[in-house]
CSV table of C-alpha atoms and ligand atoms in Angstrom, one decimal:
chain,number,residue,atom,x,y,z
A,1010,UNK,CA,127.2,120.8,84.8
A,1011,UNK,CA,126.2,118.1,87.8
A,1012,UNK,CA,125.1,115.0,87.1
A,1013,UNK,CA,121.4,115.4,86.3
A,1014,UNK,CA,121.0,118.8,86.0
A,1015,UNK,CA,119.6,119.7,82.4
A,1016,UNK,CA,121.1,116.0,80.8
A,1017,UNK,CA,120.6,112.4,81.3
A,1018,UNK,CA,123.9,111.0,83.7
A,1019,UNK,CA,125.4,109.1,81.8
A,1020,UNK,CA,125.3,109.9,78.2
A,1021,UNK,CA,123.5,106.8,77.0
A,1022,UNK,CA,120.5,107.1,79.7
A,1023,UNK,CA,117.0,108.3,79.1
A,1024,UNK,CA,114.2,108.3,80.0
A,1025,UNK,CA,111.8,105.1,78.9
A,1026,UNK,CA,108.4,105.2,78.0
A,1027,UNK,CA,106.3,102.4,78.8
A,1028,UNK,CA,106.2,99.2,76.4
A,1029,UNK,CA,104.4,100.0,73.0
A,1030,UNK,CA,104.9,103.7,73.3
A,1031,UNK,CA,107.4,105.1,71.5
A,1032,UNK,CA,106.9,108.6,71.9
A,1033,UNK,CA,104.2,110.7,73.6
A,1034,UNK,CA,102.6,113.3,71.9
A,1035,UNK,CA,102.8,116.8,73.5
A,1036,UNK,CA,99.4,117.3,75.4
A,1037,UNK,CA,99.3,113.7,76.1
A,1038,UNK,CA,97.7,112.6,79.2
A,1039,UNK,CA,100.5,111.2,81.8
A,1040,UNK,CA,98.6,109.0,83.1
A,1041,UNK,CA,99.4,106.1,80.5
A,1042,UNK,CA,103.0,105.9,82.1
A,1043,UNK,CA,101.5,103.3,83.9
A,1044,UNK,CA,104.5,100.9,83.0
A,1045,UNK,CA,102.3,98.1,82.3
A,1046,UNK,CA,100.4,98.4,85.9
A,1047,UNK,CA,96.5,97.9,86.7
A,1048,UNK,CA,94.5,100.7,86.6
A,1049,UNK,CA,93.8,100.8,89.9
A,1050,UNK,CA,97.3,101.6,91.1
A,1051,UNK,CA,97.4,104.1,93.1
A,1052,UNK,CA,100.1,106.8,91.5
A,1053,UNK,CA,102.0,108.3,94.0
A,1054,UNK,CA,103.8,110.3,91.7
A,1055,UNK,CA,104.3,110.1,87.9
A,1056,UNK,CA,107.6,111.3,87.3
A,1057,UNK,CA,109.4,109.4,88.9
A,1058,UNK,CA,107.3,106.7,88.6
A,1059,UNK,CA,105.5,105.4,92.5
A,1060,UNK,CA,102.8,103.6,92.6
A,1061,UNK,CA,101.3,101.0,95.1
A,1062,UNK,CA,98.6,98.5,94.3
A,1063,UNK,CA,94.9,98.1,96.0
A,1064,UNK,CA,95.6,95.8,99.5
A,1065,UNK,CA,92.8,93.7,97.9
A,1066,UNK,CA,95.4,93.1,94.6
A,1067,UNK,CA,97.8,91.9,97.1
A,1068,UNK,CA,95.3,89.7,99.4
A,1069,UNK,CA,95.9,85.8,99.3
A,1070,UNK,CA,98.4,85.8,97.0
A,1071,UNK,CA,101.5,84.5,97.9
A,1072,UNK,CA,103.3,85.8,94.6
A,1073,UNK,CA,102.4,88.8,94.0
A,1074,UNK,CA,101.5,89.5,89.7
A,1075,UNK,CA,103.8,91.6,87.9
A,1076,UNK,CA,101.0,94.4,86.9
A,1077,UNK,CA,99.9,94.7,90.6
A,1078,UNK,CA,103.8,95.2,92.1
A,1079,UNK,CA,104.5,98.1,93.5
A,1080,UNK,CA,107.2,100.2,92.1
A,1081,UNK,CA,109.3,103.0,94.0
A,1082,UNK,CA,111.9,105.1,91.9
A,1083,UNK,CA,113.9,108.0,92.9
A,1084,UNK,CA,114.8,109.2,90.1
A,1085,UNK,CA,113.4,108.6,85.8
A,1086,UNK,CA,113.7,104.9,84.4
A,1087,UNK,CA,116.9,104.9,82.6
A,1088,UNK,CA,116.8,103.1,79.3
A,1089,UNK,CA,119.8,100.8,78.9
A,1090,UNK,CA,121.3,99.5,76.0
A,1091,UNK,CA,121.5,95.5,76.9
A,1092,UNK,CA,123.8,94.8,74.2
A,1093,UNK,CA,126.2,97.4,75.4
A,1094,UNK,CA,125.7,96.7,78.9
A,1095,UNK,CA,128.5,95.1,81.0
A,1096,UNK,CA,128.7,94.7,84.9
A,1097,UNK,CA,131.7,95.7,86.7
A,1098,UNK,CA,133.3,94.2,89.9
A,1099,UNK,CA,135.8,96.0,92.1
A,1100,UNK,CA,137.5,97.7,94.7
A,1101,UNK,CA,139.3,95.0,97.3
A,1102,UNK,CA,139.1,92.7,94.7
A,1103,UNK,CA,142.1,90.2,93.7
A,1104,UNK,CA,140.3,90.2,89.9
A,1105,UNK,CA,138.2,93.0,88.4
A,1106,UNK,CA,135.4,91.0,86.3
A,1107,UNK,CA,133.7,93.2,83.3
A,1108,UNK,CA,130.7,90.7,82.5
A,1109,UNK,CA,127.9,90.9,80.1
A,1110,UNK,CA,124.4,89.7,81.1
A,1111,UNK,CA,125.3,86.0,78.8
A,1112,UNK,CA,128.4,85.9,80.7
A,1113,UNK,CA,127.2,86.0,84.0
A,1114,UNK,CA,124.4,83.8,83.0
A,1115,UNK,CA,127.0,80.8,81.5
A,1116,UNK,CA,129.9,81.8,84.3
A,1117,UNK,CA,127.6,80.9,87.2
A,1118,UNK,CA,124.7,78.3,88.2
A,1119,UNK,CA,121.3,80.2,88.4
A,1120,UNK,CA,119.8,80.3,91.5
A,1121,UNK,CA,116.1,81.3,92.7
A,1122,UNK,CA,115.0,82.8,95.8
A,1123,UNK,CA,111.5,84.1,96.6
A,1124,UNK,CA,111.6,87.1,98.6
A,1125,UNK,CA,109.6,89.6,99.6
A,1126,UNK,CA,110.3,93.0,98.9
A,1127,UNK,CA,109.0,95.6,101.5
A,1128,UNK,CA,109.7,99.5,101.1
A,1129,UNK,CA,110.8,101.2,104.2
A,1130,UNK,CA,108.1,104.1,103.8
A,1131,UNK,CA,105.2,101.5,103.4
A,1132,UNK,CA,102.6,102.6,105.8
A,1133,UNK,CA,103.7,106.1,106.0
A,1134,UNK,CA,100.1,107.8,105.7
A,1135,UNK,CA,99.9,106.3,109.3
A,1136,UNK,CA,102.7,108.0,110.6
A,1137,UNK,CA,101.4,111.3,108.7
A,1138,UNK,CA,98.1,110.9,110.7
A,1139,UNK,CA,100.2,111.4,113.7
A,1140,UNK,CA,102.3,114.5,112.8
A,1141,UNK,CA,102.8,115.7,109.2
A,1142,UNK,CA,105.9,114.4,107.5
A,1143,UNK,CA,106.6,117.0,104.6
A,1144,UNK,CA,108.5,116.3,100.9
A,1145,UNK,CA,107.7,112.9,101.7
A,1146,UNK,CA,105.1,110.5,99.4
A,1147,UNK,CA,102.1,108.9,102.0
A,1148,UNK,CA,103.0,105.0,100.9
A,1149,UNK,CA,99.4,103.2,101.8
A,1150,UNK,CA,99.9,99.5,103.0
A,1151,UNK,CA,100.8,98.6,99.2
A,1152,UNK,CA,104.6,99.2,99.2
A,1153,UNK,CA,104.8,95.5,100.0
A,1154,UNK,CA,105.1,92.6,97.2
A,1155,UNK,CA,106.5,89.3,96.9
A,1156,UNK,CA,108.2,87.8,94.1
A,1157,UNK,CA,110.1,84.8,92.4
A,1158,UNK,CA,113.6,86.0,91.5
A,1159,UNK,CA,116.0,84.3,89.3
A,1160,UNK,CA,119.3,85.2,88.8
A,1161,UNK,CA,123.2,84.2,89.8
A,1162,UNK,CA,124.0,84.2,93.7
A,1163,UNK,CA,126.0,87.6,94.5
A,1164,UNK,CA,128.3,85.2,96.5
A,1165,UNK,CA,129.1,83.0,93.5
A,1166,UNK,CA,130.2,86.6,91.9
A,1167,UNK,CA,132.3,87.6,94.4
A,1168,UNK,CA,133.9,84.5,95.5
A,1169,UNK,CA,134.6,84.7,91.1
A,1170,UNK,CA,136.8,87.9,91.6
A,1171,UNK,CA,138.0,87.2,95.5
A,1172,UNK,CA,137.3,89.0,98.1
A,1173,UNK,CA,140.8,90.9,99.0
A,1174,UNK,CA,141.1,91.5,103.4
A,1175,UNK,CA,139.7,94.2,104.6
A,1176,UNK,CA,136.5,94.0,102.3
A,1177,UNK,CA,134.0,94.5,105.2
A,1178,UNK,CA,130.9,96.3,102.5
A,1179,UNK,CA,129.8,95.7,99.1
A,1180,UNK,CA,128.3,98.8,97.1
A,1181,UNK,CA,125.9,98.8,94.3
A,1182,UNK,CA,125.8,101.9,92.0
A,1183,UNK,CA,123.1,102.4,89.1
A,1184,UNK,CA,122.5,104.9,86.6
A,1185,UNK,CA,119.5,106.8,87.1
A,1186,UNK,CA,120.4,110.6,88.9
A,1187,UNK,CA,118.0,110.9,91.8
A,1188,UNK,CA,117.6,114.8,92.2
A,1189,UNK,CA,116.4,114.6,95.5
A,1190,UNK,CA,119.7,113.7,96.5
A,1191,UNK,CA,122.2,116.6,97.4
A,1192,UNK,CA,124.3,116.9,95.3
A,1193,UNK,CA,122.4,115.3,92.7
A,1194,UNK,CA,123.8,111.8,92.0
A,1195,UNK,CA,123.1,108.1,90.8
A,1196,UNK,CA,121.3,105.7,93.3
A,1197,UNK,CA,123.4,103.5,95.0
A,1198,UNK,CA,123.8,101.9,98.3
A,1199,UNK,CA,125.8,98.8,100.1
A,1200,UNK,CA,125.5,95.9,102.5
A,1201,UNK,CA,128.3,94.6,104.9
A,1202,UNK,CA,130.0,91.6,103.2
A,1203,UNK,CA,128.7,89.3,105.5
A,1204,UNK,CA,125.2,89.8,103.9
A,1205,UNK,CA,126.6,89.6,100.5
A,1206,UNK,CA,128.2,86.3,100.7
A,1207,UNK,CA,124.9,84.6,102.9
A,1208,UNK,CA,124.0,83.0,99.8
A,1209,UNK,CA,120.4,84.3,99.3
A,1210,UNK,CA,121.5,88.1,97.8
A,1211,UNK,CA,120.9,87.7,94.2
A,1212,UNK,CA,121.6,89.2,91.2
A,1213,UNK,CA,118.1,89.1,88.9
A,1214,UNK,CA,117.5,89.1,85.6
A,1215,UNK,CA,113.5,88.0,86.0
A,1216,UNK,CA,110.9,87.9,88.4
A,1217,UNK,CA,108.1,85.3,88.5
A,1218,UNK,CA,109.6,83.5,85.3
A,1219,UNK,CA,109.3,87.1,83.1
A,1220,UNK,CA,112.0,89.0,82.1
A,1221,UNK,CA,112.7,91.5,84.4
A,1222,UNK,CA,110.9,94.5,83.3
A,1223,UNK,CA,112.3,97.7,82.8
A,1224,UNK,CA,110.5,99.5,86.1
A,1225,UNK,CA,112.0,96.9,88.2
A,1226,UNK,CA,115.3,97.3,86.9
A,1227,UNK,CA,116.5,95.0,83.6
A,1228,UNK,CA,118.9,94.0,82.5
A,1229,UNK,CA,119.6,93.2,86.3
A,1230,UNK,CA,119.5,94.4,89.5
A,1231,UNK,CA,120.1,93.5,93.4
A,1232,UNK,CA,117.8,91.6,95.6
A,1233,UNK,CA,118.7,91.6,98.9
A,1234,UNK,CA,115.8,89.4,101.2
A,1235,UNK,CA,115.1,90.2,104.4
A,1236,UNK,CA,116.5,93.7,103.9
A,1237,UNK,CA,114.8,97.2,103.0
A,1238,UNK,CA,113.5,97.3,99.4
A,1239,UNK,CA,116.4,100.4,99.2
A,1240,UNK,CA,119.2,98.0,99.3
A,1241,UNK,CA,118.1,96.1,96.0
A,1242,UNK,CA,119.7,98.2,93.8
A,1243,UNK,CA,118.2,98.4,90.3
A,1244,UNK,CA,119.9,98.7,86.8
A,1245,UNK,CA,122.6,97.3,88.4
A,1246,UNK,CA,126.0,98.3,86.8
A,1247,UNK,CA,129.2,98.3,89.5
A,1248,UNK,CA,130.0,95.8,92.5
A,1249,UNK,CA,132.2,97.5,94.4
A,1250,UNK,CA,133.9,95.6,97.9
A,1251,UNK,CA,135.2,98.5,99.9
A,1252,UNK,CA,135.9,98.9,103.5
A,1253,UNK,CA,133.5,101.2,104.5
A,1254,UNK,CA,129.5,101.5,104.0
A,1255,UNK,CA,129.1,103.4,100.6
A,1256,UNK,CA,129.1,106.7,100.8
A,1257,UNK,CA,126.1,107.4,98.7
A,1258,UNK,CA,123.3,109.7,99.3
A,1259,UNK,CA,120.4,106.7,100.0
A,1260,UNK,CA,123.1,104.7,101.8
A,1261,UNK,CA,124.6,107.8,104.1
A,1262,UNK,CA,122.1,110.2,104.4
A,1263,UNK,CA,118.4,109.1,103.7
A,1264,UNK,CA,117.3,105.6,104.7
A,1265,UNK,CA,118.4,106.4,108.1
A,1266,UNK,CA,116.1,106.3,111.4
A,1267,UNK,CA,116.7,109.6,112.8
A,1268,UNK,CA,115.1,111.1,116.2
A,1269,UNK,CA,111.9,112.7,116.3
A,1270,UNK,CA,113.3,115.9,117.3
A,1271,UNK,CA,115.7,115.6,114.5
A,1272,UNK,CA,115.8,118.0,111.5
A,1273,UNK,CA,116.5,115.6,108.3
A,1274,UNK,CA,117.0,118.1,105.6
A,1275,UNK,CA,119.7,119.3,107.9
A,1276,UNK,CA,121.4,116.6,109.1
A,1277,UNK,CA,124.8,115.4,107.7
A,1278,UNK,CA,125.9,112.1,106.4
A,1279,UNK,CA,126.5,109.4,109.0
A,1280,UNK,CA,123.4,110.5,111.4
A,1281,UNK,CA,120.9,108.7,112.2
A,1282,UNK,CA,120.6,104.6,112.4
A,1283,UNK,CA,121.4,103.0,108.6
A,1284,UNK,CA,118.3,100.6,108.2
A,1285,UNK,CA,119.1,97.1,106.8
A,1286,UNK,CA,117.0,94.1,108.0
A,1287,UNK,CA,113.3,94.9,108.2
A,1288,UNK,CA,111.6,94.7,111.8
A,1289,UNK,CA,108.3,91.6,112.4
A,1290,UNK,CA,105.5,93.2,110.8
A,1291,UNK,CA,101.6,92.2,110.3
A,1292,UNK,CA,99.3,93.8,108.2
A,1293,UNK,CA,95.7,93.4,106.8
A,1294,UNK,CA,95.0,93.1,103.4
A,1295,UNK,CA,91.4,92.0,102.8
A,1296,UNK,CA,88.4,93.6,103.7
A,1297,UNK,CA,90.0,96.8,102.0
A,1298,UNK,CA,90.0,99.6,105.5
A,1299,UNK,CA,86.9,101.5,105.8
A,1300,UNK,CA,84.6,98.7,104.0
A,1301,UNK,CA,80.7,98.0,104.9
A,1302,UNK,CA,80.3,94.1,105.4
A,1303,UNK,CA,77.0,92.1,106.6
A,1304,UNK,CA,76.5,91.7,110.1
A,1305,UNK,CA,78.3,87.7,111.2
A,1306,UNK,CA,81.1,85.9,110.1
A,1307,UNK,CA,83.8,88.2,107.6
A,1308,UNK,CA,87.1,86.4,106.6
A,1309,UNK,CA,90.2,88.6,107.0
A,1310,UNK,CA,93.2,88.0,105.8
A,1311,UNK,CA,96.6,89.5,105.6
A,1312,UNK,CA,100.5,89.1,105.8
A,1313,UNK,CA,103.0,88.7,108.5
A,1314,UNK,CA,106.8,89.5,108.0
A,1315,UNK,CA,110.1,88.9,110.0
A,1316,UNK,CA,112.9,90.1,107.9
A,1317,UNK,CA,116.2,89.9,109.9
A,1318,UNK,CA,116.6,86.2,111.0
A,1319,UNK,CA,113.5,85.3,113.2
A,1320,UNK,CA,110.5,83.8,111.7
A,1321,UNK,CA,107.6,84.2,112.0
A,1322,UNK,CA,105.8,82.3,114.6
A,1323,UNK,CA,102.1,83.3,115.9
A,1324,UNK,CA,99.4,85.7,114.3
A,1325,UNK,CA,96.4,87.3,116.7
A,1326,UNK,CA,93.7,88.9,115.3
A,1327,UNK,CA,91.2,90.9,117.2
A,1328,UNK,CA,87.3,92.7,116.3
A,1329,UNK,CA,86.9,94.3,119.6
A,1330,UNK,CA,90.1,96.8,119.3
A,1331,UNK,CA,91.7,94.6,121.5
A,1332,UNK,CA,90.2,93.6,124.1
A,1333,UNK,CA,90.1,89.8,123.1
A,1334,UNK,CA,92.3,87.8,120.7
A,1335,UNK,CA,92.4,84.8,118.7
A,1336,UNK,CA,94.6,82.9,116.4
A,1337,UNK,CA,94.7,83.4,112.8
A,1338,UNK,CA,95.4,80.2,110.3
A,1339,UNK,CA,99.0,80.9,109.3
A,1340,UNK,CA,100.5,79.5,105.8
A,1341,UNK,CA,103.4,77.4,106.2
A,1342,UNK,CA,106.8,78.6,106.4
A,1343,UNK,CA,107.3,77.9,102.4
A,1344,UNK,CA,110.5,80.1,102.1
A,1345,UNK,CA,112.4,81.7,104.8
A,1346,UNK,CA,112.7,85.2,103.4
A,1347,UNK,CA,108.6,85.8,102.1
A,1348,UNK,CA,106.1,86.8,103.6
A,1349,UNK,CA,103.1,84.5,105.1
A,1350,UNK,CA,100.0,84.7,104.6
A,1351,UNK,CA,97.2,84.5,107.3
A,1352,UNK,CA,93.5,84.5,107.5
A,1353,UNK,CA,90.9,84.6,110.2
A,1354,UNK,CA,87.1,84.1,110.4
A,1355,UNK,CA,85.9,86.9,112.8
A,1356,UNK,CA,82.2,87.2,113.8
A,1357,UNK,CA,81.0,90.7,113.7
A,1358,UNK,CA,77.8,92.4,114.9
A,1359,UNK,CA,75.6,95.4,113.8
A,1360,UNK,CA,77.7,98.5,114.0
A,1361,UNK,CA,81.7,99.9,114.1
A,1362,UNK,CA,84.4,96.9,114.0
A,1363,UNK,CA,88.1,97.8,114.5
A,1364,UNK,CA,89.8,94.9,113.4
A,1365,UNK,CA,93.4,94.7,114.4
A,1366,UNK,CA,96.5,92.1,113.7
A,1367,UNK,CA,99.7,91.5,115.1
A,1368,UNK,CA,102.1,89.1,114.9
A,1369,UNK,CA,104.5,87.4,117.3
A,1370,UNK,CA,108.3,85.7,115.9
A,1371,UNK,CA,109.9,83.1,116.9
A,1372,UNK,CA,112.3,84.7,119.5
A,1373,UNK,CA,108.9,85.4,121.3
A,1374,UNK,CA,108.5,89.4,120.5
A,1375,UNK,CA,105.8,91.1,119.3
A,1376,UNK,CA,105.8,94.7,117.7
A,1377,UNK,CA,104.6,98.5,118.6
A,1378,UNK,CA,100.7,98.7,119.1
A,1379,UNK,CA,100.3,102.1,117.5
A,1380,UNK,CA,101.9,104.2,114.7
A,1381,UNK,CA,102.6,107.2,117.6
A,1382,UNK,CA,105.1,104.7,119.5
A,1383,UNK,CA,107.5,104.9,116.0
A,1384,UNK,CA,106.8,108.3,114.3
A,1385,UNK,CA,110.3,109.4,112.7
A,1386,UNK,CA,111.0,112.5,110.7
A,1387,UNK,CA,111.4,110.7,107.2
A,1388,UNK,CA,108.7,108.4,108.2
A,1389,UNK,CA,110.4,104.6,107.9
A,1390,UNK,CA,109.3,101.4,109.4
A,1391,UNK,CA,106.0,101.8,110.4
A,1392,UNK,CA,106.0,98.4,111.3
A,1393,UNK,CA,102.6,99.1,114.1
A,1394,UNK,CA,99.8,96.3,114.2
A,1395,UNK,CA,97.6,96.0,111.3
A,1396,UNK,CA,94.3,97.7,111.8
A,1397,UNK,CA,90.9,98.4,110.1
A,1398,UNK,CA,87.6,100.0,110.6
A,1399,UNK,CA,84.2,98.3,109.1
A,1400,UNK,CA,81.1,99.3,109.1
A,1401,UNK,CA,78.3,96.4,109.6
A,1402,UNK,CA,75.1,96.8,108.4
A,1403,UNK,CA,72.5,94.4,106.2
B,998,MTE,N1,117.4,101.2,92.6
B,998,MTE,C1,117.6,102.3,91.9
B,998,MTE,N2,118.6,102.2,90.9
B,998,MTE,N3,116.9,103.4,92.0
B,998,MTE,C2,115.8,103.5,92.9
B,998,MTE,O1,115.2,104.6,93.0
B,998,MTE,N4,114.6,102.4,94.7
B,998,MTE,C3,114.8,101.5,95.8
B,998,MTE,C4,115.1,100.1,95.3
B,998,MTE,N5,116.1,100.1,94.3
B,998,MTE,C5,115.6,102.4,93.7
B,998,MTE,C6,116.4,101.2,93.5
B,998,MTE,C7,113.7,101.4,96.7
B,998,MTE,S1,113.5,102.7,97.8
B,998,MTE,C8,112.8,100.3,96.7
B,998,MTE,S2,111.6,100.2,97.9
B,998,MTE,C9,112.9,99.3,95.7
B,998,MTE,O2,113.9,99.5,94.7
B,998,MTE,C10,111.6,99.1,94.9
B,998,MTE,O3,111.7,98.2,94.0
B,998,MTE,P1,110.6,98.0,92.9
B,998,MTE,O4,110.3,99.3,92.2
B,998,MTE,O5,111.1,96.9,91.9
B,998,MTE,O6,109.4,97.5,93.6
């Protein structure tokens, strides 16, 4: 039988029910696998668990709380035995390393990075609005979080087992059996070795001083700032330096930008451009879209993003659907791969506001006005200006 199909892959993975529950009666509402999130998460799907927060759970919060996070799973939450579990290094490699969680812990300094994780379908519904985008979940703006992450480097690890020549990738395989993925296999995925021995990769066991909680991948699991939430690998269990990208489903065939024209449940492995480092972006996050506010000045605030090696330099905001701009207050740079937060004071008048963001970095470039100018078949990187619509009225 394939992996997946009918049993858990491997033998000692199952599914987890949240904290406290132990077992759910038959007839019991789903809804409680809410895996310790706020009500108010909005469930994409239940099994496996996706869910985004409310933008106004994210808004002026540079960390973002555990409960409000949001959480994207391919495949069921494995449970992992933590005493049993070991993590394995290899593949060009002059010495395999077998390491339990206290080994790694005692065999190398603990580092902390705060990163922001952002999932490359975040802001698909916008891209849905402009041509349907079928088998695929419509992420709001809430597939964005920010977190503390403690943990050992991933270049202490490797520089512990040498890197052999020719190690140009470095794979991360998990557990949990995505079925989506043909065939049916665990999530995995890989980032070129130069990546993985930058320094800032990390391998997590917590997240904003908390254990890592099972959702979000204990006992450990990848972070890789700057890059698409895919590439932080949770449930971490093998390290593998190879000489190619990893051939696994997320890393080969989805997570790929394909053409619009393109057919994705057709195309092969190897099509289509791998995505790694995630594009300037600027959203809004406070007044929630579609809100009524009073008539004069409204505060809104947001988030502005350059993953892959520029900052982030300027952020405009506009009420008149741009026709004139000014500068939004912009958080100091506090850590090179988070997010930054920005408000502005805008004055608006009796009637329709569209309120719209967008951010400039610091080589100078700015990013596509509209959701139409990046539509894609799976629907990735809708990185288009923030936008809104109020209504103003006493
Ligand atoms: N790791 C495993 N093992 N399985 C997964 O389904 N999803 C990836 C990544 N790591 C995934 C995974 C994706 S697509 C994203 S966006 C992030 O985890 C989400 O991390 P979070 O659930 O902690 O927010």
């Amino acid at each position: 039988m394939a992996p997946g199909r009918g049993r858990p892959f491997p033998g000692r993975v199952s599914h987890l029910p949240p904290a406290g529950i132990t077992a759910l009666a038959p007839g019991y509402p789903t809804s409680i696998m809410k895996w310790g999130k706020r009500d108010d998460m909005l469930v994409h799907e239940e099994e496996p668990f996706n869910a985004e927060p409310p933008t106004g759970a994210l808004a002026g919060r540079f960390l973002t709380p555990l409960d409000a996070f949001y959480s994207r799973n391919h495949g069921p939450v494995p449970r992992i035995d933590a005493a049993a579990w070991r993590l394995e290094v290899d593949g060009l490699v002059e010495r395999r390393l077998r390491l339990s969680l206290e080994e790694l812990r005692s065999r190398f300094p603990e580092r902390e990075v705060v990163a922001t994780l952002q999932c490359a379908g975040n802001r698909r519904a916008e891209l849905i609005e402009v041509r349907d985008i079928p088998g695929e979940d419509p992420w709001r703006s809430g597939a964005v979080s920010t977190a503390r992450w403690t943990g050992v480097s991933l270049a202490d690890v490797l520089a512990g087992a040498g890197l052999r020549p020719g190690a140009a990738h470095v794979s991360f395989t998990a557990p949990d059996v995505a079925r989506e993925a043909d065939p049916p296999q665990p999530y995995g995925g890989s980032i070129p070795a130069a990546k993985a021995v930058a320094g800032e990769v990390l391998l997590a066991w917590a997240m904003n001083g908390h254990p890592l909680p099972a959702v979000h991948g204990a006992p450990l699991r990848v972070v890789v700032p700057g890059w698409i939430g895919a590439r932080s690998v949770k449930w971490l269990e093998r390290v593998t330096a190879r000489a190619d990208p990893s051939g696994n489903y997320f890393q080969a065939v989805a997570y790929r930008m394909s053409p619009p024209g393109a057919d994705p449940s057709r195309s092969g492995p190897g099509t289509g451009i791998p995505l790694g480092p995630v594009a300037l972006t600027c959203d809004i996050l406070s007044p929630e879209d579609g809100s009524r506010v009073p008539p004069g000045p409204t505060e809104i605030t947001g988030y502005a993003f350059a993953g892959g090696g520029h900052g982030v330099a300027r952020v405009d905001v506009s009420s008149d659907a741009g026709r004139t701009w000014s500068q939004a207050e912009l958080d100091a740079p506090a850590h090179p791969w988070a997010w930054r937060l920005w408000r502005a004071v805008v004055v608006l008048s009796e009637g329709e506001a569209d309120v719209l963001a967008r951010a400039w970095d610091t080589a100078g470039a700015t990013h596509p006005e509209t959701p139409a100018a990046l539509w894609n078949p799976k629907g990735y990187g809708n990185t288009s200006w923030g936008r809104l619509h109020l209504t103003c009225r006493r």
